[in-house]
PDB file of C-alpha atoms in Angstrom:
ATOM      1  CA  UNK A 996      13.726  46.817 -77.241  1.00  0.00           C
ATOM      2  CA  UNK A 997      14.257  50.638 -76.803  1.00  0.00           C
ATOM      3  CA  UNK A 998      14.943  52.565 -73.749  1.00  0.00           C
ATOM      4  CA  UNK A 999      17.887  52.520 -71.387  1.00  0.00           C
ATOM      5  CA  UNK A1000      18.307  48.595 -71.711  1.00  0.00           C
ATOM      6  CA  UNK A1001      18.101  48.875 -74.992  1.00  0.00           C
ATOM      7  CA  UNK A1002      22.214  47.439 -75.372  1.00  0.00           C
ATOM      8  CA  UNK A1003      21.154  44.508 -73.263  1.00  0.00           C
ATOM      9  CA  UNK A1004      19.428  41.494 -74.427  1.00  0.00           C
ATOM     10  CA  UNK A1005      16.142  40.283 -73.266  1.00  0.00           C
ATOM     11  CA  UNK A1006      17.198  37.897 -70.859  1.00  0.00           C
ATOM     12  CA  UNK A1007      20.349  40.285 -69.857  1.00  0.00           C
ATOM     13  CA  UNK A1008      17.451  43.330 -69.199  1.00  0.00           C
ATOM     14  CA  UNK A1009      15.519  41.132 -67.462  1.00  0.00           C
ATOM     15  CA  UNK A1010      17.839  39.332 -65.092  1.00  0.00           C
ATOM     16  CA  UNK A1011      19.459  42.783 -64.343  1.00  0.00           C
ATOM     17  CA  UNK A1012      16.071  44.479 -63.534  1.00  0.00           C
ATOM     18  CA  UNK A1013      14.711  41.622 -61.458  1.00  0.00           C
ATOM     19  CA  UNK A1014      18.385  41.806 -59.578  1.00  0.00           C
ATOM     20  CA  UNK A1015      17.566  45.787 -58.806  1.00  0.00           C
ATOM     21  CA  UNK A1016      13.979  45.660 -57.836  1.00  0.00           C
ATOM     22  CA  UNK A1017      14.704  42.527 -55.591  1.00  0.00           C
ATOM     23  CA  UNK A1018      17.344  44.403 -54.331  1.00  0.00           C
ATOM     24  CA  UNK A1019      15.374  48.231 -53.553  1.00  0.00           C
ATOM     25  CA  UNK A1020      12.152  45.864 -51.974  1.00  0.00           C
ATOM     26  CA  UNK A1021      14.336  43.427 -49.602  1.00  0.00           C
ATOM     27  CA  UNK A1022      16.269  46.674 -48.534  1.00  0.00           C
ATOM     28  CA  UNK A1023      13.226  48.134 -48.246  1.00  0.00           C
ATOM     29  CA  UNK A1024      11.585  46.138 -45.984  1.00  0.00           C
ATOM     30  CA  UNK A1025      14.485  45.175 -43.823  1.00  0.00           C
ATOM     31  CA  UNK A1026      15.201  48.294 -43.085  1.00  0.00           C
ATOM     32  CA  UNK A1027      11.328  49.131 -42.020  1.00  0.00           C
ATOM     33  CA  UNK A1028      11.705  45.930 -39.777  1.00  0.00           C
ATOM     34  CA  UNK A1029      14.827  46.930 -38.268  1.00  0.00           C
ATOM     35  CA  UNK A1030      13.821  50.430 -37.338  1.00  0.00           C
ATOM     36  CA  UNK A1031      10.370  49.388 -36.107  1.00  0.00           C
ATOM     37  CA  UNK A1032      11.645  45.912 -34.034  1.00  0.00           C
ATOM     38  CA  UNK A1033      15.096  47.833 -32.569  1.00  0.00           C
ATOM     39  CA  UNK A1034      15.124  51.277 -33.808  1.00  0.00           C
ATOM     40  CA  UNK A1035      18.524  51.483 -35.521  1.00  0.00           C
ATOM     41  CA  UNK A1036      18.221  52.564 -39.448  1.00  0.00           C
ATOM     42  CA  UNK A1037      20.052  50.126 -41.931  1.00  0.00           C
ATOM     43  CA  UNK A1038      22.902  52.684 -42.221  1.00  0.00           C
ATOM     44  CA  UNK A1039      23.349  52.033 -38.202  1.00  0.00           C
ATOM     45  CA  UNK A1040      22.738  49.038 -38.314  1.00  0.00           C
ATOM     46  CA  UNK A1041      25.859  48.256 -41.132  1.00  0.00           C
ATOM     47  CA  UNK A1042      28.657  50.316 -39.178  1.00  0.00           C
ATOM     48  CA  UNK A1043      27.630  48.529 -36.330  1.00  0.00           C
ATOM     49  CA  UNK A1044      28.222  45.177 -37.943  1.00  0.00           C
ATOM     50  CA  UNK A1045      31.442  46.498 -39.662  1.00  0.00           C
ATOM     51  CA  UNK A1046      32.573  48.160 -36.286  1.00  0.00           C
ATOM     52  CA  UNK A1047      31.241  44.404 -34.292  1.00  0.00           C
ATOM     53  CA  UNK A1048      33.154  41.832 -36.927  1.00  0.00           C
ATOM     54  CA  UNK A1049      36.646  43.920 -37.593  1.00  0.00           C
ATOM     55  CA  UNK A1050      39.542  42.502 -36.181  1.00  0.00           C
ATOM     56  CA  UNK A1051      40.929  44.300 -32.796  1.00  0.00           C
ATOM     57  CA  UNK A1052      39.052  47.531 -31.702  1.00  0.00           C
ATOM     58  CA  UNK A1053      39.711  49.954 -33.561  1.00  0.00           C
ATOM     59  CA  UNK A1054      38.521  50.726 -37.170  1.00  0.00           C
ATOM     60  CA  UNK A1055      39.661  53.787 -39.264  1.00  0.00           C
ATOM     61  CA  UNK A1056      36.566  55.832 -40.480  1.00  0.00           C
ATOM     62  CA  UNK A1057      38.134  55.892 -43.904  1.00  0.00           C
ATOM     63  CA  UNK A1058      38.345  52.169 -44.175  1.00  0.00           C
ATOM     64  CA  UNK A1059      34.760  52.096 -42.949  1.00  0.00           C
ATOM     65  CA  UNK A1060      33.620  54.324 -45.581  1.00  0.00           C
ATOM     66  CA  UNK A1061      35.271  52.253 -47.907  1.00  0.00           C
ATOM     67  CA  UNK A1062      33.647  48.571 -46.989  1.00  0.00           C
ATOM     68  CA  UNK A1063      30.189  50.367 -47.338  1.00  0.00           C
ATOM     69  CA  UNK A1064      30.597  52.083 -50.527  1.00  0.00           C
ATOM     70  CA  UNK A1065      29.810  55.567 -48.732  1.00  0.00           C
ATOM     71  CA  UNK A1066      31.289  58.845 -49.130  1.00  0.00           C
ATOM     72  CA  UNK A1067      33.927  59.983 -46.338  1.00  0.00           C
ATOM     73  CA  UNK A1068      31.122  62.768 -45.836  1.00  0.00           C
ATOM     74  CA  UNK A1069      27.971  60.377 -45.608  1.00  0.00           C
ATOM     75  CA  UNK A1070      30.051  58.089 -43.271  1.00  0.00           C
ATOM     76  CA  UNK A1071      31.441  61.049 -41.272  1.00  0.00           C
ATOM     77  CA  UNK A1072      27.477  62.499 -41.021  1.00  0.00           C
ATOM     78  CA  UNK A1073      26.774  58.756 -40.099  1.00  0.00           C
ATOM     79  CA  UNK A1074      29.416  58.567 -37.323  1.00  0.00           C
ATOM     80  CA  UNK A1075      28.201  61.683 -35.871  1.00  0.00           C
ATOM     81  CA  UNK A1076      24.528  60.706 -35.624  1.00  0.00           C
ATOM     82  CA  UNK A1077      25.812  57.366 -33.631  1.00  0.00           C
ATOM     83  CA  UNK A1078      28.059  59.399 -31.372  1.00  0.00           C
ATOM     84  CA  UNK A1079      25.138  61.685 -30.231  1.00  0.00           C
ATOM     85  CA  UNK A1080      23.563  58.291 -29.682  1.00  0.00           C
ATOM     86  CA  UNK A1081      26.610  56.789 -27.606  1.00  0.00           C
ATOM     87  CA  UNK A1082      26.890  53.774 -29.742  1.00  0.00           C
ATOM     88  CA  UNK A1083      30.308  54.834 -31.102  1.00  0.00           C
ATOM     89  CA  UNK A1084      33.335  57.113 -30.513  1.00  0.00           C
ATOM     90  CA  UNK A1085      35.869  58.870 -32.454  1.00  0.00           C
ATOM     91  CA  UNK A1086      39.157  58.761 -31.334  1.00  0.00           C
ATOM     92  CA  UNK A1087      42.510  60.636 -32.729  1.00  0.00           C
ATOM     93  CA  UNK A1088      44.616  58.307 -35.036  1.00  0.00           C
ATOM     94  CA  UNK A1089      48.155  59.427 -33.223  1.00  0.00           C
ATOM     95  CA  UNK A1090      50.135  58.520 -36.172  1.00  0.00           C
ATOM     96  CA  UNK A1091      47.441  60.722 -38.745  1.00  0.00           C
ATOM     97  CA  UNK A1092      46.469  63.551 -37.400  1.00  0.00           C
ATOM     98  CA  UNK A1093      43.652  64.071 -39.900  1.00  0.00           C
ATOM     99  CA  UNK A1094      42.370  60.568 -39.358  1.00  0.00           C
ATOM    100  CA  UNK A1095      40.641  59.055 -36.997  1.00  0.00           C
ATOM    101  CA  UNK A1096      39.159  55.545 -35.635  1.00  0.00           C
ATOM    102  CA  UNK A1097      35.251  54.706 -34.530  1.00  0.00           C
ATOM    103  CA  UNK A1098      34.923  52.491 -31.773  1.00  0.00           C
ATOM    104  CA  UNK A1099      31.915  51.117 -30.737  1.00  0.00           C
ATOM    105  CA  UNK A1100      30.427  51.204 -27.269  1.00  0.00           C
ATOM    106  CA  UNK A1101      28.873  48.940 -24.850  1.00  0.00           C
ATOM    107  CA  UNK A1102      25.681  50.411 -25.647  1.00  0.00           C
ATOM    108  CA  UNK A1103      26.492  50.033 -29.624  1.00  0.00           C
ATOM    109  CA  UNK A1104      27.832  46.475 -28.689  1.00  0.00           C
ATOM    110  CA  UNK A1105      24.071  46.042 -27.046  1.00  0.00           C
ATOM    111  CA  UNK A1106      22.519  47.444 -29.257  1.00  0.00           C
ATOM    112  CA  UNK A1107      23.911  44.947 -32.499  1.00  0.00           C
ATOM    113  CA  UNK A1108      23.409  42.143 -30.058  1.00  0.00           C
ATOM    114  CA  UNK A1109      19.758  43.023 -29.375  1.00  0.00           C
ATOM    115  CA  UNK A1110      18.812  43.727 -32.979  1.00  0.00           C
ATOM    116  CA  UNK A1111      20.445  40.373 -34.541  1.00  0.00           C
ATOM    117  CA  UNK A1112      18.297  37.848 -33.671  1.00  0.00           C
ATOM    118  CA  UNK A1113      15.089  40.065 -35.541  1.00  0.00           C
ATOM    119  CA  UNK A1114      17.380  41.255 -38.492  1.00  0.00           C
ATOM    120  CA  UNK A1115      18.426  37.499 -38.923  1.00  0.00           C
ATOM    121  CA  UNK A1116      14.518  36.766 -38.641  1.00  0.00           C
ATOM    122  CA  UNK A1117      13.178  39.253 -41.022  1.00  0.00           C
ATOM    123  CA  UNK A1118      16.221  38.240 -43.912  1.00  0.00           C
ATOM    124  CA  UNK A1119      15.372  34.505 -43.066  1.00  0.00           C
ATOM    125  CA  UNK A1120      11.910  35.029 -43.834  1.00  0.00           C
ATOM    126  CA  UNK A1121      11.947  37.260 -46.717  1.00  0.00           C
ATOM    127  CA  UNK A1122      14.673  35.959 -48.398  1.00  0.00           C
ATOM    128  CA  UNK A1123      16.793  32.661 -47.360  1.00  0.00           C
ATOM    129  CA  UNK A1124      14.007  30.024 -46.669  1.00  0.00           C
ATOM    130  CA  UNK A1125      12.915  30.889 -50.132  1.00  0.00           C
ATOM    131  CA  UNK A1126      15.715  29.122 -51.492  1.00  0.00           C
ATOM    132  CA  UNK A1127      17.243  25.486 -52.301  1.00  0.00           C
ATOM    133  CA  UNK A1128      20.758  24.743 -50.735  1.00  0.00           C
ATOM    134  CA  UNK A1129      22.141  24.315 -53.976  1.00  0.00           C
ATOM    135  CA  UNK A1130      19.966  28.007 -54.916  1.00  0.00           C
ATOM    136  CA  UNK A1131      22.120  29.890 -51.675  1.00  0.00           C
ATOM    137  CA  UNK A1132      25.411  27.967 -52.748  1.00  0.00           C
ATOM    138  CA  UNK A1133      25.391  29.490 -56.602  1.00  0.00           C
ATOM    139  CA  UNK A1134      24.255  33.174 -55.672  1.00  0.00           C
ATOM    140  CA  UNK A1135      26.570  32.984 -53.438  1.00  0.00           C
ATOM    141  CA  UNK A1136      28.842  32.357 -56.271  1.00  0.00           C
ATOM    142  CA  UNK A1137      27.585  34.876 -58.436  1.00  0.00           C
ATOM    143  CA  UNK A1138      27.657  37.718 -56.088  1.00  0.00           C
ATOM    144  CA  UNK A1139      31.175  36.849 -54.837  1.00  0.00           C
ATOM    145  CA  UNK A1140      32.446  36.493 -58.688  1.00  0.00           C
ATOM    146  CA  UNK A1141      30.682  40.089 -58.946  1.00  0.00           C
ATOM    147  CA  UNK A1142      32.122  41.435 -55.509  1.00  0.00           C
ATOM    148  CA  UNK A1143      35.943  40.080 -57.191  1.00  0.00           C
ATOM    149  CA  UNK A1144      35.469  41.863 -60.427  1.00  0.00           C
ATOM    150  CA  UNK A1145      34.312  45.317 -57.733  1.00  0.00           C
ATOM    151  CA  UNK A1146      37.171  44.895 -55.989  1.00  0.00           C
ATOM    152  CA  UNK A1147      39.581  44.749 -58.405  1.00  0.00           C
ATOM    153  CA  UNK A1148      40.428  40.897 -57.528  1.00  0.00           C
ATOM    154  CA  UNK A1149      39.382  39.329 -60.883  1.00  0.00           C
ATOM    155  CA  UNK A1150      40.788  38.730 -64.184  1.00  0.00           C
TER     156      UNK A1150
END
């Protein structure tokens, strides 16, 4: 085999390039659905969840950034976008006076609520009624042995 998977077996190149392209069409496509059924992006749509599920009110932007994967730039660029919105605020971090929190809103709050029940829909349909039980339990496996070794957590 040449090309850039040329280090990888067959079945390795194979199972890692059906991974990515699932991956770039499901995003795809629940995205689209998200923005045309409530029109937040995916981007807005993740903070929100991050912002909706953290413990207590307040979330440092930092720490944000961090559970997505994003830049402090993309996520600050991010922030701002939902602020103009008046899904989130910023407020000062008194102890860190270069740091800051996002809160969300009531509006951001309704906004989440009102979206869930589609986003849920669209991921149901495209993706977890195409599976076995016993298929959902072992990628969920997988991806949480993977999301160990990303974090640092594993062996």
């Amino acid at each position: 085999m040449n090309g850039p998977w040329a280090r990888l077996g067959p079945a390795e190149a194979d199972a890692w390039r059906c991974l990515v392209r699932m991956q770039e069409r499901l995003h795809g496509r629940v995205a689209r659905r998200l923005q045309a059924d409530s029109g937040l992006s995916a981007a807005d749509y993740i903070v929100l969840v991050h912002l909706a599920e953290a413990p207590g009110t307040l979330v440092r932007s930092a720490d944000l950034a961090r559970a997505v994967e994003w830049e402090k730039s993309r996520m600050s660029h991010q922030i701002s976008r939902m602020v103009e919105r008046g899904m989130v605020v910023r407020k000062q971090c008194p102890e860190d006076g270069r740091g800051a929190f996002v809160v969300v809103t009531p509006l951001g709050r309704e906004m989440i609520a009102s979206a869930a029940p589609g986003h849920v829909a669209t991921v149901r349909g495209l993706f977890v009624d195409l599976l076995t039980p016993e298929e959902l339990g072992a990628l969920a496996r997988v991806a949480g042995r993977v999301v160990e070794r990303l974090d640092g957590r594993s062996e």
